[in-house]
Structure formats: C-alpha cells, structure tokens
XYZ file of C-alpha atoms in Angstrom:
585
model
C -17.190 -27.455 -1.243
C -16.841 -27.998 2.529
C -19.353 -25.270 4.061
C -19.937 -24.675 7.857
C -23.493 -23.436 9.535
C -22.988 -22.445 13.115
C -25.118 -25.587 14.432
C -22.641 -27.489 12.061
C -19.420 -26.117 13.074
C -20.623 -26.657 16.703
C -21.182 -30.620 15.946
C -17.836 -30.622 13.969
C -16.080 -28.937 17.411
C -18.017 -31.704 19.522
C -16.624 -34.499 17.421
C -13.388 -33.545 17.232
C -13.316 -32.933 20.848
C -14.158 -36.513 21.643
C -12.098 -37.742 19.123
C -8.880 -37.234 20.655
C -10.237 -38.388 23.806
C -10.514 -41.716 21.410
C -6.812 -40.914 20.308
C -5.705 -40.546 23.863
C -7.388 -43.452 24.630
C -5.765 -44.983 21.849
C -2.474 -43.741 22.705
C -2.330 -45.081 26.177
C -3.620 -48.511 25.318
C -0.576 -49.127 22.868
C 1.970 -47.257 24.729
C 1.720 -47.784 28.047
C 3.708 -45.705 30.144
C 2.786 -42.490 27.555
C 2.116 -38.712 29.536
C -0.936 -36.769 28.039
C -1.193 -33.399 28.228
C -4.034 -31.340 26.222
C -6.357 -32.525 23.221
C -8.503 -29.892 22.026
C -10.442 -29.490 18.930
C -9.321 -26.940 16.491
C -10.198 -25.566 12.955
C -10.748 -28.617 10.727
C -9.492 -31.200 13.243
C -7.757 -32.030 16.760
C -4.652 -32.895 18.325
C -3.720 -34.238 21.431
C -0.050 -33.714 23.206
C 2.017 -36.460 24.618
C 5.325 -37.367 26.571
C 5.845 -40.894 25.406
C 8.396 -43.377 26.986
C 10.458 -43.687 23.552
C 9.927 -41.712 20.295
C 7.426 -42.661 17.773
C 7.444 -41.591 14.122
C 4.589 -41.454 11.399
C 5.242 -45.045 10.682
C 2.982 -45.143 13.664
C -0.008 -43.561 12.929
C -1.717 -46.463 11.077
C -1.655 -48.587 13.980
C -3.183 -45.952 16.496
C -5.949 -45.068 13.839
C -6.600 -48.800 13.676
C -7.159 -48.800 17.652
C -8.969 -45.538 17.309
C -11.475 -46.994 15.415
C -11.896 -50.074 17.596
C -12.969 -47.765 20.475
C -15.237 -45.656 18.228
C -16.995 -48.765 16.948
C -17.387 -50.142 20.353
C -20.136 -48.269 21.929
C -18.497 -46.535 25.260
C -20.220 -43.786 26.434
C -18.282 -40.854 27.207
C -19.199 -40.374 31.171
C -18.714 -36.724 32.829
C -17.956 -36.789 36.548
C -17.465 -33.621 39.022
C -14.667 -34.249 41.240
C -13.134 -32.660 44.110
C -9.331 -31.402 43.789
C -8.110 -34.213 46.240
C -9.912 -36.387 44.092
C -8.853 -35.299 40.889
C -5.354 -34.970 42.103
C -5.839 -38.654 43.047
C -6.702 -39.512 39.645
C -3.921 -37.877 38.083
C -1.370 -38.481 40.367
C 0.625 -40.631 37.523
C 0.054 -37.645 35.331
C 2.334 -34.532 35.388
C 0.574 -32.378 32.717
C -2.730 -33.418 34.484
C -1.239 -32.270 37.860
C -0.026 -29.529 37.143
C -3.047 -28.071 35.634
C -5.503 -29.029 38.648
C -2.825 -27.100 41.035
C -3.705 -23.672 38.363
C -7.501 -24.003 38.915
C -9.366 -21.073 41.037
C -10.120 -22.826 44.424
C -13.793 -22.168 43.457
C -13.527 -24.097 39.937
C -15.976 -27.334 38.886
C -13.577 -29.833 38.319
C -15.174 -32.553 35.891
C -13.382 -35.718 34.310
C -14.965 -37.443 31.054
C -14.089 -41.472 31.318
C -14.055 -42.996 28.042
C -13.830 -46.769 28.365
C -10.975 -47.537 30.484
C -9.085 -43.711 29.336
C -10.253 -41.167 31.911
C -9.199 -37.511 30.969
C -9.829 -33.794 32.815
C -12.207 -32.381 30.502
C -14.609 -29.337 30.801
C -16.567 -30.784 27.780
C -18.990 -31.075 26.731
C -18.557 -34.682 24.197
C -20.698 -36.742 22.616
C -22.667 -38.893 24.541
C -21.228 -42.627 22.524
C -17.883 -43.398 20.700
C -20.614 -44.599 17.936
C -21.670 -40.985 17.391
C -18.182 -41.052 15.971
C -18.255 -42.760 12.579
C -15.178 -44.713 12.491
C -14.764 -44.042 8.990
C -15.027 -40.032 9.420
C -11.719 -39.249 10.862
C -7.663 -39.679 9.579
C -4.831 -38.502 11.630
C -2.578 -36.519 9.676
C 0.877 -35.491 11.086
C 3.467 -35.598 14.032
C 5.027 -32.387 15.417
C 6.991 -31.328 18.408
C 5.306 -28.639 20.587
C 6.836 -27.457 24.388
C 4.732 -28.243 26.695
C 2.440 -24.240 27.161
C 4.700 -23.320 24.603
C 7.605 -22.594 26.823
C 11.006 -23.642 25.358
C 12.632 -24.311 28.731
C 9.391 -26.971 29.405
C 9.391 -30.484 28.403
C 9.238 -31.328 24.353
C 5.856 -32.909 23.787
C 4.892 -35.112 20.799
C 1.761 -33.665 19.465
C -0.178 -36.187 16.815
C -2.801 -33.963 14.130
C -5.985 -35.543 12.859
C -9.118 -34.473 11.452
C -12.432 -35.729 11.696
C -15.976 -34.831 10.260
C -19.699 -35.960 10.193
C -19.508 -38.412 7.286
C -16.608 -40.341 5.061
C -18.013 -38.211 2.049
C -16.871 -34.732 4.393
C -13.416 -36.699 5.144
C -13.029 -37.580 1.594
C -13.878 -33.916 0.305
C -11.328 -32.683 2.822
C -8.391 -34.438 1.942
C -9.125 -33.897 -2.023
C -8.878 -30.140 -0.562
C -5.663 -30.912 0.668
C -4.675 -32.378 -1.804
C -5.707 -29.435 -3.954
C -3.925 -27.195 -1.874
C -0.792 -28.713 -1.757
C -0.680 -28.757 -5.995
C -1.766 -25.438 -5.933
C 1.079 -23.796 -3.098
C 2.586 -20.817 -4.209
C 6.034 -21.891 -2.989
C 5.931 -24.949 -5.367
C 4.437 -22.707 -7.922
C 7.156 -20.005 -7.369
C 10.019 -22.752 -7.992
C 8.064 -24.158 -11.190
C 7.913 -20.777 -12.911
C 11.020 -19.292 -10.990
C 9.233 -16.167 -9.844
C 11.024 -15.971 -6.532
C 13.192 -17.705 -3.790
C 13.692 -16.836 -0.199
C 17.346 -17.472 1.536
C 17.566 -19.618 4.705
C 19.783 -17.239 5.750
C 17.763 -14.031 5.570
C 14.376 -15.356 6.364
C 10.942 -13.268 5.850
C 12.637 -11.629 3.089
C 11.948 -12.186 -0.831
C 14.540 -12.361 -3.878
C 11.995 -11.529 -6.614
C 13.140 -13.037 -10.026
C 12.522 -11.163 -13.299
C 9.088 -13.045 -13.519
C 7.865 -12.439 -10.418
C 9.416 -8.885 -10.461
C 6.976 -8.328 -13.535
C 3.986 -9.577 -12.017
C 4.534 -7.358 -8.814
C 5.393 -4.823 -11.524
C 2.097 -5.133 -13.593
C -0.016 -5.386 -10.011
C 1.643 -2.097 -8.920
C 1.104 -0.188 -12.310
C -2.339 -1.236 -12.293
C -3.418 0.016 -8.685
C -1.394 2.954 -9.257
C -3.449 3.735 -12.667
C -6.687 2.575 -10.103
C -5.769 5.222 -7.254
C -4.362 8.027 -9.266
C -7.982 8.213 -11.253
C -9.740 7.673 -7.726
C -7.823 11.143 -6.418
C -5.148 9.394 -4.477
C -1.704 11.505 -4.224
C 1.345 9.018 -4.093
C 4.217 9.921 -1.892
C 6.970 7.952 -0.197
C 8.080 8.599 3.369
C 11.421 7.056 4.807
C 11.973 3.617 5.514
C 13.609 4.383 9.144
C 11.727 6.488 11.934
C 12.850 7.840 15.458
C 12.273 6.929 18.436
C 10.392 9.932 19.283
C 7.658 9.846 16.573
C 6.412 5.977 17.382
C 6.342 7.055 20.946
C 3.969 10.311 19.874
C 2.062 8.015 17.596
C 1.512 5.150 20.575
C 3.212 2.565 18.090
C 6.143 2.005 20.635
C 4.066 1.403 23.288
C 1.527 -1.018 21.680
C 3.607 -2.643 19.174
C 7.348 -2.508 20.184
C 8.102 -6.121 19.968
C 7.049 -6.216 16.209
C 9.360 -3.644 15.374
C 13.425 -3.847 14.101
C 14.922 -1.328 16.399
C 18.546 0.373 15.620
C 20.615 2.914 16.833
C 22.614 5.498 15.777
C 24.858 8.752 16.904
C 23.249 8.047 20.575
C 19.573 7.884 19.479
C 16.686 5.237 18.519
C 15.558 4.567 15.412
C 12.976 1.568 13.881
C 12.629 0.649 10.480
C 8.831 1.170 9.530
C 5.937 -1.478 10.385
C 3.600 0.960 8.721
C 2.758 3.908 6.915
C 0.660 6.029 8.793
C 2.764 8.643 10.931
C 4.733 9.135 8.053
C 1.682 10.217 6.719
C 0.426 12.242 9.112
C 3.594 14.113 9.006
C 2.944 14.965 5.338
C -0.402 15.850 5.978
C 1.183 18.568 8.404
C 3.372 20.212 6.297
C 1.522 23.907 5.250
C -1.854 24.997 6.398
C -4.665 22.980 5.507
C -8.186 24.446 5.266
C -11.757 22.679 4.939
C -11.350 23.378 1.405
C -8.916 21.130 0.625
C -10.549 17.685 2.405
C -10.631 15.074 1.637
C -7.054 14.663 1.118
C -5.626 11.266 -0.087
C -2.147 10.123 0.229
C -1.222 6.810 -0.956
C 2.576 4.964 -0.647
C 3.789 1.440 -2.040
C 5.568 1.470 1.401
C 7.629 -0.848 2.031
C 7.597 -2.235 6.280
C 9.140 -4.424 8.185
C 8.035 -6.513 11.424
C 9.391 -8.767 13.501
C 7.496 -11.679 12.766
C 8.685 -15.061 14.406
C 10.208 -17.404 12.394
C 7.968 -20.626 13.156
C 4.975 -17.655 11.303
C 6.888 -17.125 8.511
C 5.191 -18.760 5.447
C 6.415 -18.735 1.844
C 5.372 -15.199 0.471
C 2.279 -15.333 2.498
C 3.462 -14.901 6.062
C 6.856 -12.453 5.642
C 9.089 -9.303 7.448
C 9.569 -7.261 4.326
C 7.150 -6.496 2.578
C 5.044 -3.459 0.570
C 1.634 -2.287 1.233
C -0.833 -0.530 -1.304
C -1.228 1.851 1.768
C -3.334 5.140 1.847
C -4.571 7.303 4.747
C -7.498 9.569 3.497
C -7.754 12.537 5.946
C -11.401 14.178 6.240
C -14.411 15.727 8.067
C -16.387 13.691 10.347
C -19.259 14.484 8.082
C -16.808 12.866 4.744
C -16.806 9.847 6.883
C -19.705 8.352 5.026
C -18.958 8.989 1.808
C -15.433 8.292 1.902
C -16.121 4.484 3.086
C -18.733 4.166 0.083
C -16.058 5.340 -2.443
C -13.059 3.357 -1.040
C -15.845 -0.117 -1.273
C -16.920 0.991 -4.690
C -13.100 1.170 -5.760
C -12.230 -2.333 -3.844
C -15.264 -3.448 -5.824
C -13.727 -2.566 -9.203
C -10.320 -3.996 -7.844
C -11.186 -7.601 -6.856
C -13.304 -7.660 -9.910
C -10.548 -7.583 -11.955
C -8.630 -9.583 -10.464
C -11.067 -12.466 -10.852
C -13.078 -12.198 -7.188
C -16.795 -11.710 -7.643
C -17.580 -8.830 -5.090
C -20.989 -10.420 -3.775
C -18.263 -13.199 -2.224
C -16.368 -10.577 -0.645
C -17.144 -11.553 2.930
C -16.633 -8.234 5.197
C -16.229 -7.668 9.039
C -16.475 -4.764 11.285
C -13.786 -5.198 13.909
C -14.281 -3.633 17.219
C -12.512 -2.613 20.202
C -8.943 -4.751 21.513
C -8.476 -4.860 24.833
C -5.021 -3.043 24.436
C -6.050 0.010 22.657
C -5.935 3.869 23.187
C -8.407 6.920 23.484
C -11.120 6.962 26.052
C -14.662 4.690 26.050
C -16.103 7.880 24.735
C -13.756 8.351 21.314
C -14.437 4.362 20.754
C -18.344 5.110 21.016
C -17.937 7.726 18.733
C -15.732 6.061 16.359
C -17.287 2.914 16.417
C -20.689 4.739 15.423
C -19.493 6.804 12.774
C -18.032 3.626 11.277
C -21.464 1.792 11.186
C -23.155 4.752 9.658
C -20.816 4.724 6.926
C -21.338 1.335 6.493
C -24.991 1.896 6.603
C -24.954 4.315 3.966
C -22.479 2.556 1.797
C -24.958 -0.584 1.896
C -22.579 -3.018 3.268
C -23.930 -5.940 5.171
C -21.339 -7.330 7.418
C -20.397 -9.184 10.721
C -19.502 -8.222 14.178
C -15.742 -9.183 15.071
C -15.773 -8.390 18.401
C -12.655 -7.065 19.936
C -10.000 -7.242 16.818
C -10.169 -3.558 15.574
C -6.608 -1.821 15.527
C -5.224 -0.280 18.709
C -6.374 3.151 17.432
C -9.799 2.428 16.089
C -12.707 0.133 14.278
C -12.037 -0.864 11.087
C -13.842 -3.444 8.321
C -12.064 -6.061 6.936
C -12.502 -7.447 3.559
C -12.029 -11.368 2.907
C -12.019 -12.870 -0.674
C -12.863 -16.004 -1.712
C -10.538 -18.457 -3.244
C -11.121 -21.160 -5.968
C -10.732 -24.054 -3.432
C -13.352 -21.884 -0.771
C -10.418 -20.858 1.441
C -10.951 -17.292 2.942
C -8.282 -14.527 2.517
C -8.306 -11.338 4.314
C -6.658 -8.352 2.332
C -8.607 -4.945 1.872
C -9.189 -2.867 5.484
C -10.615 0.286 6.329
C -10.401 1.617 9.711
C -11.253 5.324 10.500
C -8.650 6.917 13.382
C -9.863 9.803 15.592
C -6.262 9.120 17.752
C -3.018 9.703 15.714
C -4.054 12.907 14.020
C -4.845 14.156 17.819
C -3.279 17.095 19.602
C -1.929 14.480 22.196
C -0.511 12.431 19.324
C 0.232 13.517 16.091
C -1.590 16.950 16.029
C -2.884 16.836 12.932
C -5.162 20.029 12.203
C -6.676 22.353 9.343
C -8.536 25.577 9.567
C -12.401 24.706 9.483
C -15.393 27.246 7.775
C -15.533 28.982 11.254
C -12.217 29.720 11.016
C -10.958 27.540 14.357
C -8.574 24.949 14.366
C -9.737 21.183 14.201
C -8.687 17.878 14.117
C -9.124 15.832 10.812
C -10.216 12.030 11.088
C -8.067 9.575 9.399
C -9.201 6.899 7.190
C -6.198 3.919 7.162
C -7.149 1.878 3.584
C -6.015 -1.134 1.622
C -7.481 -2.768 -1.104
C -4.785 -5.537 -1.827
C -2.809 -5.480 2.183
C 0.613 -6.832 1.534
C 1.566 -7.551 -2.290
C 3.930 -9.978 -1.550
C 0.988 -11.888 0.202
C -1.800 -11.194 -2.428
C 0.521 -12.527 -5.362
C 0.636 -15.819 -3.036
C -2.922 -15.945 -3.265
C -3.210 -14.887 -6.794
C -0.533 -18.100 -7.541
C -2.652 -20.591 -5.431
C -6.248 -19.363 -6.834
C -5.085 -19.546 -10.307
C -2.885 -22.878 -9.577
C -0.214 -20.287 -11.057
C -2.160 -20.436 -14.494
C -2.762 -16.095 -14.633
C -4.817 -14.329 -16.555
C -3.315 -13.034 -19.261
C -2.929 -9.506 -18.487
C -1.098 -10.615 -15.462
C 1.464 -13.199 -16.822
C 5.044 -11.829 -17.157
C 4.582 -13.613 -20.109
C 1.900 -13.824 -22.531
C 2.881 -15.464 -25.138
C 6.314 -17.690 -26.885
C 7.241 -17.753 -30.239
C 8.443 -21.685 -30.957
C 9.845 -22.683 -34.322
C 9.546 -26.314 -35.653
C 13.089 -26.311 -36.262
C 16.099 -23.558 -37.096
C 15.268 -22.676 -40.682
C 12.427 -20.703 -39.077
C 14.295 -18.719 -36.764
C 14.244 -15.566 -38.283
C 10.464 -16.102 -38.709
C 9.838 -16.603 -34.747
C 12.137 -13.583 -34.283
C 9.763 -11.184 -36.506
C 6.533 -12.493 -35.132
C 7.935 -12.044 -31.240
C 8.743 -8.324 -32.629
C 5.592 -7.387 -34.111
C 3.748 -8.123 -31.269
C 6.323 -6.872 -28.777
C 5.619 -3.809 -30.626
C 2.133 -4.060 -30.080
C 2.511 -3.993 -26.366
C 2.455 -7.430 -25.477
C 5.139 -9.507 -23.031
C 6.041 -12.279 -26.081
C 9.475 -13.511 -27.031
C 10.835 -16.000 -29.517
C 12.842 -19.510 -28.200
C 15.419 -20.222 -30.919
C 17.306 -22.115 -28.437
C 18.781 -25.695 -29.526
C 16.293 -27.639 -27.678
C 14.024 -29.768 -29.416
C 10.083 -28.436 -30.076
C 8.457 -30.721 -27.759
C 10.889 -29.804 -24.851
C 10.509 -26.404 -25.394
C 6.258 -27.407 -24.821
C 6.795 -29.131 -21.817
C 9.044 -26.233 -20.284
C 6.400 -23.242 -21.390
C 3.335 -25.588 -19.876
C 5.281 -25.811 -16.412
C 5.870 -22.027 -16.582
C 1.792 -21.362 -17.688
C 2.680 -19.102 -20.451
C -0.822 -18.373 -21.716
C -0.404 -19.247 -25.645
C 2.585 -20.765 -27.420
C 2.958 -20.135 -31.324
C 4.244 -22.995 -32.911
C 5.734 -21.673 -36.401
C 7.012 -23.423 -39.329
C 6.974 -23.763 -43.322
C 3.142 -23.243 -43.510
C 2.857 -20.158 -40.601
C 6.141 -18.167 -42.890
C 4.236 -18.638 -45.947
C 0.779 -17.474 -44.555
C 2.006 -15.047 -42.150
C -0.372 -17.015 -39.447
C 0.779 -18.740 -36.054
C -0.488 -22.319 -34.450
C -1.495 -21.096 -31.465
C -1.501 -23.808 -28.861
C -3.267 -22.457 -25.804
C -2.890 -23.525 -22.352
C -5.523 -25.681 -22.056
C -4.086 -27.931 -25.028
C -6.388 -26.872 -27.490
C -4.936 -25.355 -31.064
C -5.859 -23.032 -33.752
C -4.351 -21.145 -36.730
C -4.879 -18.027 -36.356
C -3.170 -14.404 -38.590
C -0.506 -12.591 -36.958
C -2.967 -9.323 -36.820
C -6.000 -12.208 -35.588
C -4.383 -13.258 -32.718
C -3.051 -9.592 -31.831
C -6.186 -8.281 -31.104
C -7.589 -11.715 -29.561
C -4.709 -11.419 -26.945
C -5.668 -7.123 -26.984
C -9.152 -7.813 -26.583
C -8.358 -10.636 -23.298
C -5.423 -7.819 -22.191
C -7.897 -5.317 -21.929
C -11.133 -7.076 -20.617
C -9.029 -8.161 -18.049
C -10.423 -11.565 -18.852
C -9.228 -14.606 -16.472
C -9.706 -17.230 -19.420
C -7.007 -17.514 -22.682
C-alpha cells in the first residue's frame, strides 16, 4: 500500500513538478502555437493548463506521453535562471498567461525561469536537476478537463491535461491498481447495484434513500442512539429553520453566510440550519442550571443544509442535506479533561464496531483560522485547555495549523480505509465563544453562588451519515457486515413445490429478529443467485426436497462457499455474527 514519509512526499512533489515542465514541453513541441498557463504538482500527480490553437481530446494523450518520455530519456538538465521583469516580459511576450502573471509580481520579487531543453517556463522551483531523474516509465497522464483560466468564469476556458507520476514503475503500477480498486469499489456504482439510493439531476446535493439504504441509515442510527443514550447523552431535536437574529448572535452569519439557504418570510430572515449548535445552546438556556447538573449532554440526528457548489457535490459523500450524529456537551473548565477522554473512549468503541481498528485512527489538533472570533487571549486559553485534555486522555496527535473552527480548536479523527485512503469523520472542538454573554449567554449558577459561563464541547463520532455510509459502501466494496445489511439473509427454493417451505423458514427466523425473506418469484434458481450476489446479501438458503425433510438449509455464503446447516444451527450462527458485530459471514 502506497505510503508517504515526509522526505518521500517531498521527492514525489519534486518529480511531479518537473514532470509537467516535460508535459509542457511536450505540449508545445506537438502543438505549436499552444498557450501555457500553470503546471503545478498536486496530491498524487500534476497538471498543466493550456489554450491550444484547436481542441484536442483523450485520443491524444498517447502521443504526448510518447514525446514526454523522449524528453525524460534524453538527459536535459532542467536550468534555473533569475531574470529581470523586462527580461522576463521579453521571454514571454508570446505568452498571455505568462504575461499576465509577471505584471502581478511585487516590484521587489526574484523572478527565475527553469529552461528545459528547448521549453523555457516561469518557475519558482525548485526541479530536479536531469529529465533522467525522471524514469520514463514512472509517470501516465490520466484525464482532460476544462478549467477557467484563475478560476474565473468570465476568463478564457483552458484545457487542463492530469497525470501522475512516482519514483518507480512498481509505485505507478500500485497506483493505478488503486484506482482501479477505487473505481469497483464507488459507492455510487455500489448504490445503483444494490438500489440503496439515487440522487435527481434536478435537485442536486439531496438523497432519495430507497428501502435498503433507508434500513442501513436506520440500523446506523439505532445503534449510535443505543451508543449515546448509555454514554448519558439526552436526544432532542431543534427546528430545521432559524432567524436571522440568532446566526447573527451566534457569529454564524457573519463567518459563514454564503454556505447558508437563506428565506424570507412575513418581512423577516430566516436560514435553514448548517448546524446544530445554537439550537442547542438555546435548550441549554431554558430553566436555571446549577454546577450540579454539569456535564450536560444534548445530542440531535439534525438534519442541515449548506450551500455547497455544485462542481463539490459528490455522490453521498460530498452533499447539501444531510444529518449529523451531533452533540454539544456543556461543562466546567475543570470537566474539560475528562469529558475529551470519555467522548475518545466512546469513538473508540464506535469505529471498533464498525470494522476500524482504533490504533489507525489518525487524529489532529486543529488550531486557529485566520477568520475566527474571540480575542488572542480566549484562543490561548482554549487552545491549552484542549491539549491538556488531550494529554490526559493519552492521545498522540498532529498539529494542523490554522484549520480549527471559527469559534475554537478542535481534534479531528481520520479512519482508515481498506484501500489506505484517509477519511475524516469524528471531531471534538471545545467553544468558550457561543455560550458567551456577547453571544449566546449561556450561564448556570456555580458553588459560589455567581453566575458563569459553561464551555461547550461540539462532538461527532460518525460527522455526516449520509457521508459515512459512502465510506462504509466503498471499505466494504458494499459487501456489509452482517449486522449492517438491510438484508441478512434469502430464502431460495429449488423450484415451486417448496414454496411454502421457503415461506416458513423466512418466518421463523424473521421471528427471531433477523432481516430474511423468502423469493418465490418465477425466476429460475440460478438467476435468483446472480441477483442476491450483486445485492451482497450475506447468506442465501437454497431449499429443496432434502432441506423440507430435514428441517436444515444449504447455506451458500457470500464468499461461494456452502454448508448444510439446521434451521436452529444457522439461527444462532447468524445471532452469534449479529451480536459480535463481526465484519466476516
């Protein structure tokens, strides 16, 4: 599995860099006439943008990869020069993009070119220092796309050509199988295969959950519910529309407006949620709390919307509607501590079973954004309470500088998949400004009987369900445990005299609590196989003459292997995986 050091990642960056200077190079030679823009290197690959005198298509690509691997072969050095604006303005003169870019620069700005064979582009660096520290073998370009030219829609519409590259072919040949990997194991393909959900063209961001998919999101729910409800959590629901007036107290409308759906009505504002959290703090205010009663936990499937752009919008992953297994826990500064070591302790117990080993659980402590609110002094204090609870809690973890929440620090917790793929879902991130008498004025009665300000820990284990099914589908390939599958077994009879035999053994163990039904449909047996494979029902009981008469069932499981096993035998095989929460049938 493809695994970065630093000193790696920063060779991989330097390759890819001076690979598409090789593609531009490349480009220019066969298309004479062509405008480049920008080429940078970026996670797993590069792309350079171009204006080219007619279109090209993908047909294409061979041909420039060919050439590409002419001029890596070849020996040129990649030569840095420092240049004077007049000079550089010179050079470019034939180049637009180039141009314009030079005219930007402070007046006090090293200009440097990098001239690779007879392709000279404006480059800060740095490269490598010969096109034969490229391996020609080591790099594929991938796709075609159309980008605007600094992503401006009223700017010209660029051609921009993908490609990855890495150290070795074995590393270019790992990465593709990865692709390829990925691409059998996408939740949208998977979500069409076992028709869990679809999403309209029309209403974009927004899923139509089928009854499948509605029962895994049902089973997911039930299960953190159960989780919570044991761990203290109180579960509420707050309304789905806000005014005006309360995001502006909370500092949402200022800081995060343009994600929000805004409406109107009888003369005022109103936005439909993006989060939770003043609707929580709202609760929290209703009566007169005292000392006694923290830690208080509120918890809300709550559903939010925001206003993500379109060309963001992935699948189930990336979406406008969607529901959070969202809880604010509202405490003493001195609970701090031991409310972050019982919130990782349940996360712990979550991703466990849901088939993530914890030790993988990679975690990050997020600090201060640039756009954020409170003083230098509450982000001191907030940022050092935070890494005392994480102290105490045990947690090792990495600095993320400048990506905490507009209110405060927070960790973030990033699981593992099967194909090495990182997924951020859990967060904690403790709050000293919306319970505040300048925001939400929050308070309780403390032991010297003065009024104080809680602090307010924002959780979530899974984040969005919507997203974490996607990554449950695409982990799994879509083959679920069995405690998750909507469902766990089908009853298939060799043929119609055994019927009424399938319809008793679905009901029996329907009875027993398990998701099983019985297909007495006219297809034929082996259709009915191929249909329950593509759908990755755990176990399919194949009954007949010899099943009726023994009251047993041919369990074929979902790896293809088979075994007779007694009605009450496999009943407590599939209780015993139901209740281990066990990820193999």
């Amino acid at each position: 599995m493809l695994q970065n050091s630093p000193e790696k990642s920063e060779r991989l960056s330097l390759i890819r860099h001076s690979t598409a200077h090789i593609l531009a190079a490349a480009v220019t030679k066969l298309y004479p006439g062509t405008k480049v823009a920008i080429g940078p290197s970026v996670e797993n690959g590069f792309y350079y943008d171009f204006l080219f005198p007619s279109p090209i298509s993908s047909e294409d690509l061979p041909a420039i990869e060919k050439e590409m691997r002419k001029i890596a072969a070849s020996g040129v050095p990649f030569t840095r020069k420092e240049v004077s604006r007049e000079e550089a303005l010179g050079m470019f003169r034939d180049e637009p993009f180039k141009t314009e870019l030079i005219r930007e620069l402070p007046a006090d700005a090293v200009i440097s070119v990098y001239q690779t064979g007879d392709f000279t582009d404006l480059c800060r660096g740095p490269h490598v220092e010969n096109s034969k520290d490229i391996n020609a073998q080591s790099f594929k370009l991938m796709k075609l796309a159309g980008a605007y030219w600094r992503g401006d829609e009223k700017r010209e519409m660029l051609t921009r050509i993908y490609g990855t590259a890495w150290e070795t072919p074995a590393e270019l040949k790992e990465y593709l199988h990865l692709l390829e990997e990925a691409a059998r194991r996408d939740h949208r393909k998977i979500g069409r295969e076992m028709d869990l959900f679809h999403i309209d063209n029309e209403n974009p961001g927004q899923i139509f959950w089928h009854p499948d998919g509605w029962t895994i999101y049902r089973i997911i729910t039930d299960y953190v519910r159960e989780k919570i409800r044991k761990d203290g959590y109180l579960e509420v629901r707050t309304p789905f529309v806000m005014p005006q007036s309360l995001w502006e107290r909370s500092g949402h409308w200022a800081k995060y407006r343009e994600n929000m759906f805004i409406t109107e009505s009888e003369k005022r504002i109103f936005a439909l949620k993006p989060m939770n959290c003043p609707g929580h703090v709202e609760l929290f205010k209703q009566g007169t709390k005292s000392y006694r009663d923290l830690p208080i936990r509120i918890a809300e499937f709550g559903s939010c919307t925001r206003n993500e752009p379109s060309g963001s919008l992935h699948g189930i992953m990336r979406i406008r509607g969607f529901v959070q297994d969202d809880a604010h826990i509202f405490c003493t500064e001195e609970q701090v501590a031991s409310e972050v070591t019982k919130f990782c302790k349940l996360l712990r117990e979550i991703y466990h079973d849901f088939g993530f080993e914890p030790d993988s659980t990679l975690v990050k402590f997020s600090t201060r954004p640039e756009l954020r609110v409170g003083t230098d002094a509450d982000w001191d204090r907030a940022e050092g309470a935070l890494a005392e609870a994480c102290k105490q809690a045990g947690l090792q973890y990495e600095i993320s500088p400048g990506e905490g929440a507009f209110y405060g620090p927070k960790l973030e917790f990033t699981l593992v998949d099967a194909l090495g793929r990182q997924w951020q879902c859990g967060t904690i991130q403790l709050d000293y400004q919306l319970p505040s008498k300048e925001r939400l004025n929050a308070e309780y009665i403390g032991e010297d009987d003065a009024r104080h300000t809680p602090v307010m820990l924002h959780r979530a284990v899974l984040g969005s369900l919507e997203r974490f099914i996607g990554i449950l589908l695409e982990n799994y390939a879509g083959a679920l445990p069995p405690w998750l599958c909507p469902w766990q077994a089908a009853v298939i009879p060799v043929a119609q005299t055994f019927d009424r035999y399938a319809q008793e053994t679905a009901a029996k163990l329907d009875q027993a609590g398990f998701r099983v039904f019985a297909d007495t449909g006219n297809e034929r047996m082996n259709s009915k196989i191929r249909k329950y494979q593509t759908k990755r029902i755990p176990y399919q009981l194949i009954v007949g003459q010899k099943e009726a008469e023994n009251g047993t069932v041919s369990v074929r499981f979902r790896g293809g292997e088979q075994k007779e096993m007694k009605l009450e035998e496999f009943s407590g095989y599939l209780a015993e995986k139901t209740a281990s929460k066990s990820v193999s049938v």
